Coordinates of C-alpha atoms in Angstrom, one line a residue:
Chain A
X1 CA 57.8 44.2 -26.4
X2 CA 56.4 41.9 -29.0
X3 CA 58.6 39.6 -31.1
X4 CA 58.1 42.0 -34.1
X5 CA 59.5 44.9 -32.1
X6 CA 62.5 42.9 -31.1
X7 CA 63.0 42.0 -34.7
X8 CA 63.0 45.6 -35.7
X9 CA 65.3 47.0 -33.1
X10 CA 67.8 44.3 -32.8
X11 CA 68.3 41.7 -35.4
X12 CA 66.4 39.6 -37.9
X13 CA 66.6 35.8 -37.8
X14 CA 66.0 33.9 -41.0
X15 CA 64.4 30.6 -40.0
X16 CA 63.7 29.5 -43.6
X17 CA 65.4 26.4 -45.0
X18 CA 65.2 24.6 -48.4
X19 CA 64.6 21.0 -49.2
X20 CA 65.2 20.7 -52.9
X21 CA 63.0 23.2 -54.5
X22 CA 60.7 23.4 -51.5
X23 CA 61.1 26.4 -49.3
X24 CA 60.1 26.1 -45.6
X25 CA 59.4 29.2 -43.5
X26 CA 61.1 27.3 -40.6
X27 CA 62.7 23.9 -40.2
X28 CA 59.8 22.5 -38.2
X29 CA 58.1 19.6 -39.9
X30 CA 55.3 17.5 -38.4
X31 CA 56.1 13.8 -38.9
X32 CA 54.0 11.4 -40.8
X33 CA 51.6 9.3 -38.7
X34 CA 51.6 11.8 -35.9
X35 CA 49.2 14.4 -37.3
X36 CA 46.8 12.3 -39.4
X37 CA 45.7 14.5 -42.3
X38 CA 45.9 17.7 -40.2
X39 CA 42.3 18.2 -39.3
X40 CA 42.3 17.2 -35.6
X41 CA 45.6 18.9 -34.7
X42 CA 44.6 22.1 -36.4
X43 CA 42.2 22.7 -33.4
X44 CA 45.1 22.7 -31.0
X45 CA 47.9 24.5 -33.0
X46 CA 48.4 27.0 -35.8
X47 CA 49.6 25.0 -38.8
X48 CA 50.3 28.2 -40.6
X49 CA 53.3 28.6 -38.3
X50 CA 54.8 25.2 -39.2
X51 CA 57.4 24.7 -42.0
X52 CA 55.8 21.5 -43.4
X53 CA 53.2 18.9 -42.5
X54 CA 53.9 15.3 -43.6
X55 CA 50.6 13.5 -44.0
X56 CA 49.9 10.0 -42.7
X57 CA 51.3 7.3 -45.0
X58 CA 48.9 6.8 -47.9
X59 CA 48.8 3.6 -49.9
X60 CA 47.1 2.8 -53.2
X61 CA 44.2 1.1 -51.5
X62 CA 42.7 1.8 -48.0
X63 CA 44.2 -0.1 -45.1
X64 CA 42.3 -0.7 -41.9
X65 CA 45.4 -1.2 -39.8
X66 CA 46.3 -3.7 -37.0
X67 CA 43.9 -4.9 -34.3
X68 CA 44.4 -3.6 -30.7
X69 CA 46.6 -3.2 -28.8
X70 CA 48.5 -0.9 -31.2
X71 CA 50.6 1.1 -28.7
X72 CA 52.4 0.7 -25.4
X73 CA 54.4 3.1 -23.4
X74 CA 58.1 2.3 -22.6
X75 CA 60.7 4.1 -20.7
X76 CA 60.7 7.7 -22.2
X77 CA 59.3 6.3 -25.3
X78 CA 56.5 4.3 -26.9
X79 CA 56.1 1.4 -29.2
X80 CA 53.5 1.6 -32.0
X81 CA 52.3 -0.9 -34.5
X82 CA 49.4 0.9 -36.2
X83 CA 49.7 -1.0 -39.4
X84 CA 49.5 1.9 -41.8
X85 CA 45.8 2.5 -41.3
X86 CA 44.9 4.9 -44.1
X87 CA 42.1 6.0 -46.4
X88 CA 43.9 5.1 -49.7
X89 CA 45.0 7.4 -52.5
X90 CA 41.5 8.2 -54.0
X91 CA 39.9 9.2 -50.8
X92 CA 43.1 11.1 -49.9
X93 CA 42.8 13.2 -53.0
X94 CA 39.0 13.6 -52.7
X95 CA 38.6 14.5 -49.1
X96 CA 41.9 15.1 -47.3
X97 CA 43.8 17.4 -49.7
X98 CA 40.9 20.0 -50.0
X99 CA 41.1 20.5 -46.2
X100 CA 44.8 20.9 -46.2
X101 CA 44.7 23.5 -48.9
X102 CA 43.7 26.3 -46.5
X103 CA 47.0 26.3 -44.6
X104 CA 50.0 28.4 -45.4
X105 CA 52.5 25.6 -45.0
X106 CA 54.0 22.9 -47.1
X107 CA 52.1 19.7 -47.4
X108 CA 54.4 16.7 -47.9
X109 CA 52.7 13.5 -48.9
X110 CA 54.1 10.3 -47.3
X111 CA 53.6 7.2 -49.4
X112 CA 53.8 3.6 -48.3
X113 CA 53.5 0.6 -50.7
X114 CA 54.0 -3.1 -51.0
X115 CA 55.7 -3.0 -54.4
X116 CA 57.9 -0.7 -56.3
X117 CA 55.2 -0.2 -58.9
X118 CA 52.8 0.9 -56.2
X119 CA 55.2 3.6 -55.0
X120 CA 55.4 4.9 -58.5
X121 CA 51.7 4.7 -59.2
X122 CA 50.8 6.5 -55.9
X123 CA 53.3 9.3 -56.7
X124 CA 52.1 9.6 -60.3
X125 CA 48.4 9.9 -59.1
X126 CA 49.1 12.5 -56.4
X127 CA 51.8 14.6 -58.2
X128 CA 49.4 16.8 -60.2
X129 CA 47.8 18.0 -56.9
X130 CA 49.1 21.5 -56.4
X131 CA 48.6 21.4 -52.6
X132 CA 51.2 18.6 -52.3
X133 CA 54.7 20.2 -52.4
X134 CA 56.9 17.2 -51.9
X135 CA 56.8 13.4 -51.4
X136 CA 58.3 11.4 -48.5
X137 CA 58.7 7.8 -49.5
X138 CA 58.2 5.4 -46.5
X139 CA 60.6 2.5 -47.2
X140 CA 60.9 1.8 -43.5
X141 CA 57.6 1.1 -41.8
X142 CA 58.5 -1.8 -39.4
X143 CA 54.9 -2.8 -38.7
X144 CA 53.4 -4.4 -41.7
X145 CA 54.9 -7.1 -44.0
X146 CA 54.3 -4.9 -47.0
X147 CA 55.2 -1.6 -45.3
X148 CA 58.3 -1.1 -47.3
X149 CA 60.9 -2.3 -44.8
X150 CA 61.9 -5.1 -47.1
X151 CA 62.8 -2.4 -49.6
X152 CA 64.4 -0.2 -46.9
X153 CA 67.0 -3.0 -46.2
X154 CA 67.9 -3.5 -49.9
X155 CA 70.2 -0.9 -51.6
X156 CA 69.2 -2.0 -55.1
X157 CA 65.5 -1.6 -54.3
X158 CA 66.1 1.9 -52.7
X159 CA 68.0 2.9 -55.8
X160 CA 65.2 1.7 -58.1
X161 CA 62.4 3.3 -56.0
X162 CA 64.2 6.7 -55.9
X163 CA 64.9 6.6 -59.7
X164 CA 61.4 5.6 -60.7
X165 CA 59.6 7.9 -58.3
X166 CA 61.7 10.8 -59.4
X167 CA 60.8 10.0 -63.0
X168 CA 57.1 10.6 -62.4
X169 CA 57.2 13.8 -60.4
X170 CA 58.9 17.2 -60.6
X171 CA 58.4 17.7 -56.9
X172 CA 61.1 17.0 -54.3
X173 CA 61.4 13.4 -53.3
X174 CA 62.5 12.6 -49.7
X175 CA 63.4 9.0 -48.9
X176 CA 62.6 8.0 -45.2
X177 CA 65.4 5.7 -44.1
X178 CA 65.3 2.8 -41.7
X179 CA 67.7 2.9 -38.7
X180 CA 67.4 -0.9 -38.6
X181 CA 70.3 -1.4 -41.0
X182 CA 74.1 -1.7 -40.4
X183 CA 75.2 1.2 -42.7
X184 CA 72.6 3.9 -43.0
X185 CA 75.0 6.2 -45.0
X186 CA 75.2 3.7 -47.8
X187 CA 71.4 4.1 -48.2
X188 CA 71.6 7.9 -48.2
X189 CA 74.4 7.6 -50.8
X190 CA 72.2 5.6 -53.1
X191 CA 69.4 8.1 -52.7
X192 CA 71.7 10.9 -53.6
X193 CA 73.2 9.1 -56.6
X194 CA 69.7 8.4 -58.0
X195 CA 68.6 12.0 -57.8
X196 CA 66.6 11.9 -54.5
X197 CA 66.3 15.4 -53.0
X198 CA 66.7 14.5 -49.4
X199 CA 66.6 11.7 -46.8
X200 CA 64.7 11.7 -43.6
X201 CA 66.2 9.8 -40.7
X202 CA 65.3 8.0 -38.7
X203 CA 62.1 6.0 -38.8
X204 CA 61.3 4.0 -35.7
X205 CA 63.5 1.4 -34.2
X206 CA 62.1 -2.1 -34.0
X207 CA 61.3 -3.0 -30.4
X208 CA 59.0 -5.1 -28.3
X209 CA 57.5 -5.4 -24.8
X210 CA 56.1 -8.4 -22.9
X211 CA 53.7 -8.9 -20.0
X212 CA 55.7 -11.0 -17.5
X213 CA 52.5 -12.5 -16.0
X214 CA 50.8 -13.6 -19.2
X215 CA 54.1 -13.9 -21.0
X216 CA 52.4 -12.4 -24.0
X217 CA 53.5 -9.4 -26.1
X218 CA 51.9 -6.2 -25.1
X219 CA 51.1 -5.3 -28.7
X220 CA 49.2 -7.4 -31.2
X221 CA 51.9 -7.2 -33.8
X222 CA 54.5 -8.6 -31.3
X223 CA 57.0 -5.9 -32.4
X224 CA 56.5 -2.2 -32.9
X225 CA 58.4 0.9 -33.8
X226 CA 60.1 2.7 -30.9
X227 CA 59.8 6.4 -30.8
X228 CA 60.2 9.3 -28.4
X229 CA 63.1 10.7 -26.4
X230 CA 64.5 7.2 -25.8
X231 CA 65.7 7.1 -29.4
X232 CA 67.2 10.6 -29.7
X233 CA 70.8 9.6 -29.2
X234 CA 70.6 6.9 -31.8
X235 CA 68.9 9.2 -34.3
X236 CA 71.5 12.0 -33.7
X237 CA 74.3 9.5 -34.4
X238 CA 72.6 8.3 -37.6
X239 CA 72.2 11.9 -38.9
X240 CA 75.8 12.6 -38.0
X241 CA 76.9 9.5 -39.8
X242 CA 75.0 10.4 -43.0
X243 CA 76.2 14.0 -42.8
X244 CA 79.9 13.0 -42.6
X245 CA 79.7 10.6 -45.6
X246 CA 77.1 11.9 -48.0
X247 CA 76.2 15.3 -49.5
X248 CA 72.4 15.3 -49.3
X249 CA 70.0 17.4 -47.3
X250 CA 68.9 15.4 -44.1
X251 CA 65.6 15.8 -42.3
X252 CA 66.4 14.7 -38.7
X253 CA 63.8 12.7 -36.8
X254 CA 63.9 11.0 -33.5
X255 CA 62.6 12.0 -30.1
X256 CA 62.6 15.8 -30.5
X257 CA 60.6 17.2 -27.5
X258 CA 61.8 20.8 -27.5
X259 CA 63.8 23.5 -29.4
X260 CA 67.1 22.3 -27.7
X261 CA 66.6 18.9 -29.2
X262 CA 65.9 20.4 -32.6
X263 CA 69.0 22.6 -32.5
X264 CA 71.1 19.5 -31.6
X265 CA 69.8 17.7 -34.8
X266 CA 70.6 20.7 -36.9
X267 CA 74.1 21.0 -35.5
X268 CA 74.9 17.3 -36.3
X269 CA 73.7 17.8 -39.9
X270 CA 69.9 18.2 -40.3
X271 CA 68.7 20.9 -42.7
X272 CA 65.2 20.5 -41.2
X273 CA 63.6 18.1 -38.7
X274 CA 60.4 16.3 -38.0
X275 CA 58.6 16.1 -34.7
X276 CA 56.4 13.1 -34.0
X277 CA 55.7 11.6 -30.6
X278 CA 55.7 15.0 -28.9
X279 CA 52.6 16.0 -31.0
X280 CA 50.7 13.4 -29.0
X281 CA 51.6 15.1 -25.7
X282 CA 51.9 18.7 -26.7
X283 CA 50.1 19.4 -30.0
X284 CA 51.5 22.9 -30.1
X285 CA 55.1 21.8 -29.8
X286 CA 55.9 22.7 -33.4
X287 CA 55.1 26.4 -32.8
X288 CA 56.9 26.5 -29.5
X289 CA 60.0 24.9 -31.1
X290 CA 60.0 27.5 -33.9
X291 CA 59.8 30.3 -31.3
X292 CA 62.5 28.7 -29.2
X293 CA 64.8 28.4 -32.2
X294 CA 64.2 32.0 -33.1
X295 CA 65.2 33.1 -29.6
X296 CA 68.3 30.8 -29.6
X297 CA 69.5 32.2 -33.0
X298 CA 69.0 35.7 -31.8
X299 CA 71.0 35.1 -28.6
X300 CA 73.7 33.2 -30.4
X301 CA 73.8 35.8 -33.2
X302 CA 72.9 33.4 -35.9
X303 CA 71.4 35.3 -38.7
X304 CA 70.3 32.3 -40.8
X305 CA 69.3 29.1 -39.1
X306 CA 70.6 27.2 -42.2
X307 CA 74.1 28.2 -40.9
X308 CA 73.5 25.9 -38.0
X309 CA 73.2 22.8 -40.2
X310 CA 76.3 20.6 -39.8
X311 CA 78.0 23.2 -37.7
X312 CA 79.3 20.7 -35.2
X313 CA 82.8 21.0 -33.8
X314 CA 84.5 17.7 -33.4
Chain B
X1 CA 38.9 20.6 -27.1
X2 CA 41.5 22.8 -25.5
X3 CA 44.6 22.5 -23.4
X4 CA 44.6 24.2 -20.0
X5 CA 46.8 24.5 -17.0
X6 CA 44.3 23.9 -14.3
X7 CA 44.8 24.5 -10.6
X8 CA 44.1 21.6 -8.3
X9 CA 41.5 22.7 -5.8
X10 CA 41.0 19.4 -4.0
X11 CA 42.4 15.9 -3.9
X12 CA 40.8 13.2 -1.7
X13 CA 41.3 9.5 -1.3
X14 CA 37.9 7.7 -1.4
X15 CA 39.6 4.6 0.0
X16 CA 41.4 1.6 -1.4
X17 CA 43.8 3.7 -3.5
X18 CA 40.9 5.4 -5.4
X19 CA 41.3 9.1 -5.6
X20 CA 39.2 12.1 -6.6
X21 CA 41.0 15.1 -8.0
X22 CA 39.2 18.3 -8.6
X23 CA 40.6 21.1 -10.7
X24 CA 39.5 24.7 -11.7
X25 CA 38.9 24.5 -15.4
X26 CA 36.0 26.7 -16.5
X27 CA 36.3 26.2 -20.2
X28 CA 36.5 22.4 -20.0
X29 CA 33.6 22.5 -17.4
X30 CA 31.4 24.4 -19.9
X31 CA 32.1 22.2 -22.9
X32 CA 31.9 18.8 -21.2
X33 CA 29.2 16.3 -21.5
X34 CA 29.0 13.0 -19.4
X35 CA 31.0 10.1 -20.9
X36 CA 33.7 12.4 -22.3
X37 CA 37.3 12.2 -21.0
X38 CA 40.4 14.4 -20.6
X39 CA 44.0 13.4 -21.4
X40 CA 46.1 14.6 -18.5
X41 CA 49.9 15.1 -18.3
X42 CA 51.1 13.3 -15.2
X43 CA 54.7 14.2 -15.3
X44 CA 56.9 17.3 -16.0
X45 CA 59.6 15.0 -17.4
X46 CA 59.7 12.4 -20.1
X47 CA 58.8 9.6 -17.8
X48 CA 56.0 8.8 -17.9
X49 CA 55.9 10.2 -21.4
X50 CA 52.3 10.0 -22.5
X51 CA 49.2 11.7 -21.1
X52 CA 46.8 9.5 -19.2
X53 CA 43.1 9.4 -20.2
X54 CA 40.5 9.8 -17.4
X55 CA 36.7 10.0 -17.6
X56 CA 35.2 13.2 -16.5
X57 CA 33.7 12.2 -13.2
X58 CA 31.9 15.4 -12.1
X59 CA 31.4 18.9 -13.2
X60 CA 30.3 21.5 -10.7
X61 CA 30.4 25.2 -11.8
X62 CA 33.9 25.9 -13.0
X63 CA 35.3 22.7 -11.4
X64 CA 36.0 19.4 -13.0
X65 CA 36.7 16.2 -11.1
X66 CA 38.5 13.0 -12.2
X67 CA 38.4 9.6 -10.4
X68 CA 41.4 7.4 -10.6
X69 CA 43.0 4.3 -9.2
X70 CA 46.7 4.3 -8.3
X71 CA 48.1 1.6 -10.6
X72 CA 51.4 2.7 -12.0
X73 CA 53.9 5.6 -12.3
X74 CA 51.4 8.0 -13.9
X75 CA 48.6 7.6 -11.4
X76 CA 51.1 7.6 -8.5
X77 CA 52.3 11.0 -9.7
X78 CA 48.8 12.2 -9.9
X79 CA 48.0 11.0 -6.4
X80 CA 50.9 13.1 -5.1
X81 CA 49.5 16.4 -6.6
X82 CA 48.6 19.0 -4.0
X83 CA 46.0 21.7 -3.8
X84 CA 47.4 24.7 -5.8
X85 CA 49.5 22.5 -8.1
X86 CA 48.9 23.0 -11.9
X87 CA 47.7 20.2 -14.0
X88 CA 48.1 20.2 -17.8
X89 CA 44.7 18.9 -19.1
X90 CA 43.6 18.3 -22.7
X91 CA 39.9 18.0 -23.1
X92 CA 37.0 17.4 -23.2
X93 CA 37.6 14.6 -25.7
X94 CA 35.4 12.0 -27.5
X95 CA 31.7 11.5 -27.5
X96 CA 29.6 11.1 -24.4
X97 CA 26.3 9.3 -23.5
X98 CA 23.1 10.2 -25.2
X99 CA 21.0 10.7 -22.1
X100 CA 18.0 12.6 -23.5
X101 CA 16.5 10.1 -25.8
X102 CA 13.4 8.0 -25.3
X103 CA 13.4 6.1 -22.0
X104 CA 11.7 6.4 -18.5
X105 CA 14.5 4.9 -16.3
X106 CA 18.2 5.2 -16.7
X107 CA 20.0 2.1 -15.6
X108 CA 23.6 2.5 -14.8
X109 CA 25.9 -0.5 -14.7
X110 CA 29.4 0.1 -13.2
X111 CA 32.2 -2.3 -12.5
X112 CA 34.9 -1.2 -10.2
X113 CA 36.4 2.1 -11.4
X114 CA 33.8 2.0 -14.2
X115 CA 31.8 4.1 -11.8
X116 CA 33.9 7.2 -12.8
X117 CA 31.6 8.8 -15.4
X118 CA 28.3 8.2 -13.5
X119 CA 28.3 11.0 -11.0
X120 CA 28.3 13.5 -13.9
X121 CA 25.7 11.5 -15.8
X122 CA 23.5 11.1 -12.7
X123 CA 23.2 14.9 -12.5
X124 CA 22.3 15.2 -16.2
X125 CA 19.4 12.7 -16.4
X126 CA 16.4 14.8 -17.3
X127 CA 14.0 15.5 -14.4
X128 CA 11.1 13.2 -14.0
X129 CA 13.0 10.1 -15.1
X130 CA 14.0 7.3 -12.7
X131 CA 17.4 6.1 -11.9
X132 CA 18.8 2.7 -11.0
X133 CA 22.5 2.1 -10.3
X134 CA 23.9 -1.4 -10.4
X135 CA 27.4 -1.4 -9.0
X136 CA 29.7 -4.4 -8.9
X137 CA 33.2 -5.1 -7.5
X138 CA 35.3 -8.1 -6.6
X139 CA 34.9 -7.4 -2.9
X140 CA 33.2 -4.8 -0.6
X141 CA 36.3 -2.5 -0.7
X142 CA 36.2 -2.4 -4.5
X143 CA 32.6 -1.0 -4.6
X144 CA 32.5 2.7 -5.6
X145 CA 29.2 4.4 -5.0
X146 CA 30.4 8.0 -5.0
X147 CA 27.9 10.4 -6.5
X148 CA 25.4 7.6 -7.5
X149 CA 21.7 7.2 -6.5
X150 CA 19.4 4.2 -5.9
X151 CA 22.3 1.8 -5.7
X152 CA 22.1 -2.0 -5.9
X153 CA 25.4 -3.7 -5.1
X154 CA 27.1 -6.9 -6.0
X155 CA 30.4 -8.5 -5.0
X156 CA 32.1 -11.5 -6.5
X157 CA 32.9 -12.8 -3.0
X158 CA 29.6 -11.9 -1.4
X159 CA 31.1 -9.5 1.2
X160 CA 28.4 -7.0 0.4
X161 CA 25.1 -7.1 -1.5
X162 CA 24.3 -9.7 -4.0
X163 CA 26.9 -12.5 -4.3
X164 CA 28.0 -12.7 -8.0
X165 CA 28.8 -10.3 -10.8
X166 CA 26.9 -7.2 -11.7
X167 CA 25.3 -8.7 -14.8
X168 CA 24.0 -11.7 -12.7
X169 CA 22.5 -9.0 -10.4
X170 CA 20.8 -7.4 -13.4
X171 CA 19.3 -10.8 -14.3
X172 CA 18.2 -11.3 -10.7
X173 CA 16.5 -7.9 -10.6
X174 CA 14.9 -8.2 -14.1
X175 CA 11.4 -7.5 -12.7
X176 CA 12.6 -4.1 -11.7
X177 CA 14.0 -3.4 -15.2
X178 CA 10.7 -4.3 -16.8
X179 CA 8.6 -1.8 -14.8
X180 CA 9.3 1.0 -17.3
X181 CA 11.1 1.6 -20.5
X182 CA 14.8 1.6 -19.7
X183 CA 18.1 2.6 -21.2
X184 CA 21.3 1.0 -20.0
X185 CA 24.5 2.9 -19.5
X186 CA 27.5 0.8 -18.7
X187 CA 31.2 1.3 -17.9
X188 CA 33.7 -1.1 -16.6
X189 CA 36.2 -3.8 -17.6
X190 CA 35.7 -5.2 -21.2
X191 CA 34.5 -8.7 -20.1
X192 CA 31.8 -7.0 -18.0
X193 CA 30.8 -4.8 -21.0
X194 CA 30.6 -7.9 -23.2
X195 CA 28.3 -9.5 -20.7
X196 CA 26.1 -6.4 -20.4
X197 CA 25.9 -6.3 -24.2
X198 CA 24.7 -9.9 -24.3
X199 CA 22.2 -9.3 -21.6
X200 CA 20.8 -6.2 -23.3
X201 CA 20.6 -7.9 -26.7
X202 CA 18.8 -10.8 -25.2
X203 CA 16.1 -8.6 -23.8
X204 CA 16.1 -5.9 -26.4
X205 CA 17.3 -3.1 -24.1
X206 CA 18.8 0.0 -25.6
X207 CA 22.4 0.2 -24.2
X208 CA 25.5 2.4 -24.5
X209 CA 28.9 1.4 -23.2
X210 CA 31.9 3.4 -22.3
X211 CA 35.0 1.6 -23.6
X212 CA 38.7 1.9 -23.0
X213 CA 41.9 1.2 -24.8
X214 CA 45.5 2.2 -24.5
X215 CA 46.0 5.5 -26.4
X216 CA 48.6 8.2 -26.9
X217 CA 47.1 11.4 -28.1
X218 CA 43.4 11.1 -27.2
X219 CA 42.1 13.0 -30.2
X220 CA 42.6 10.9 -33.3
X221 CA 46.1 11.6 -34.6
X222 CA 48.0 8.6 -33.3
X223 CA 45.4 6.0 -34.4
X224 CA 46.5 3.9 -31.4
X225 CA 43.1 2.9 -30.0
X226 CA 41.1 0.8 -32.4
X227 CA 37.9 -1.0 -31.5
X228 CA 36.4 -3.4 -33.9
X229 CA 33.3 -2.1 -35.6
X230 CA 30.1 -4.2 -35.8
X231 CA 28.2 -2.0 -38.3
X232 CA 31.0 -1.4 -40.8
X233 CA 34.3 -2.9 -42.0
X234 CA 37.3 -2.1 -39.9
X235 CA 37.7 -0.2 -36.7
X236 CA 36.5 2.8 -34.9
X237 CA 38.8 4.8 -32.7
X238 CA 38.0 4.7 -29.0
X239 CA 39.2 8.3 -28.5
X240 CA 37.4 10.0 -31.3
X241 CA 34.5 7.9 -32.3
X242 CA 33.9 6.8 -28.7
X243 CA 34.6 6.2 -25.9
X244 CA 30.9 5.8 -25.6
X245 CA 29.3 3.5 -28.2
X246 CA 25.9 2.0 -28.7
X247 CA 26.3 -1.8 -28.3
X248 CA 25.2 -2.3 -31.9
X249 CA 28.2 -0.4 -33.2
X250 CA 31.1 -2.3 -31.7
X251 CA 32.4 -5.8 -31.1
X252 CA 33.4 -6.1 -27.4

């Protein structure tokens, strides 16, 4: 029996969710920096079956990124310090967007900047592109001085970025929050107050790793962003914390490897979720997670997956 | 580039913790060219988390072999695989050697496990061309000659062959290199590749090197494996633009 047949004879499961005005066919989003601009991974998975694809952070001007070594594996995780290597806004519009147009998914453009004006300018330039359905503002890259983290730790700056970016686009604006703060909900609250459509949480946690024989850091940047299953419990706690204090859609991120992890994020409060590190290991994980959630909902008699969001019992 | 669950058909220890694992992977076998690599899942769990990249060592019919050295958790897991086990393989990845351009003799330079891509390449060198394989290692036990022809050996400690490193051996055998038009293919530790590059630039030999770098995905999405470009601003990616580069393209 195919999935369609099951659907007809038993029950239908509505996997769709909404982030602001953006409707996703399922809550699976591919995280920024883990799928490039979609071209390589499209050989290994069907992007038409993904709720949304978040493109690699784009900045006003191209950036060549950090020297090697950029990544190192850690216990059930990895540290990366890529340094926001990207093609810049002009090249992004000219060569990357046309490729992405062919897919029946939502393309979310992630923006990194070194000044508030630059966030605004990038958004203003890209906003007329029909292919781009929403913006995710990276105020939390831990790996470059100008990667936004200095904004991500400053409530006033986050308020100003949200307000000014919203002013130059009609499309949903998602602010990607840093976990490296003492009160993440306070940041989500500011985003909500300034009209932001959603927050995504969490970006990577700052970490490092040293070679004990040379006593040198294993990555050039000394510190990097920790991702992968190692950070999942932290990410879940941050999502829950935001959910309990602020009324704003949350996109959960942090170490999701399979549909069970994804369901856990939705239960603690995520409307949708992004998968990142797993794409490096299993590029088809997004499709498998979507199928897994569909089965889970069917078995649990959940008609709409959006009913799962924040359904925790404490 | 595909992901397959390939069955292990043979696993042998060549000696000194160097293993050769052979899998049944027809599609990968058909698509592969020497110098390309595969990214292999070495664990069912989240530890080790990332795939491990290995050069394609040999392709025979529907079978693909990989050579590896047991160094950490990942390769230890791989060494424990048994005939009949499934192996999750992503590949073939990257760009291989250009072995059909204009030269009369292919000169292979391998340092330690750098020998891995050469059995495959040896079989692909067009008929009628000559082959010379320079193989170096720290000591006799580190020399890997598997699948290679016309070998000349060097060891740092002099326990076998020429005493010195493999580039010093090239220099010592320069007469041999000048008998015909050569192309050098090198794979090994970065300091060795750097020395091979210097040697080839000095004498004007055409040379390609197979480089390595820590990487996560193996196909360009993580951007984790930069190598400094020599012919442009910025970096190439080892996984996607390499791992084989002409020496004029990269800073080693």
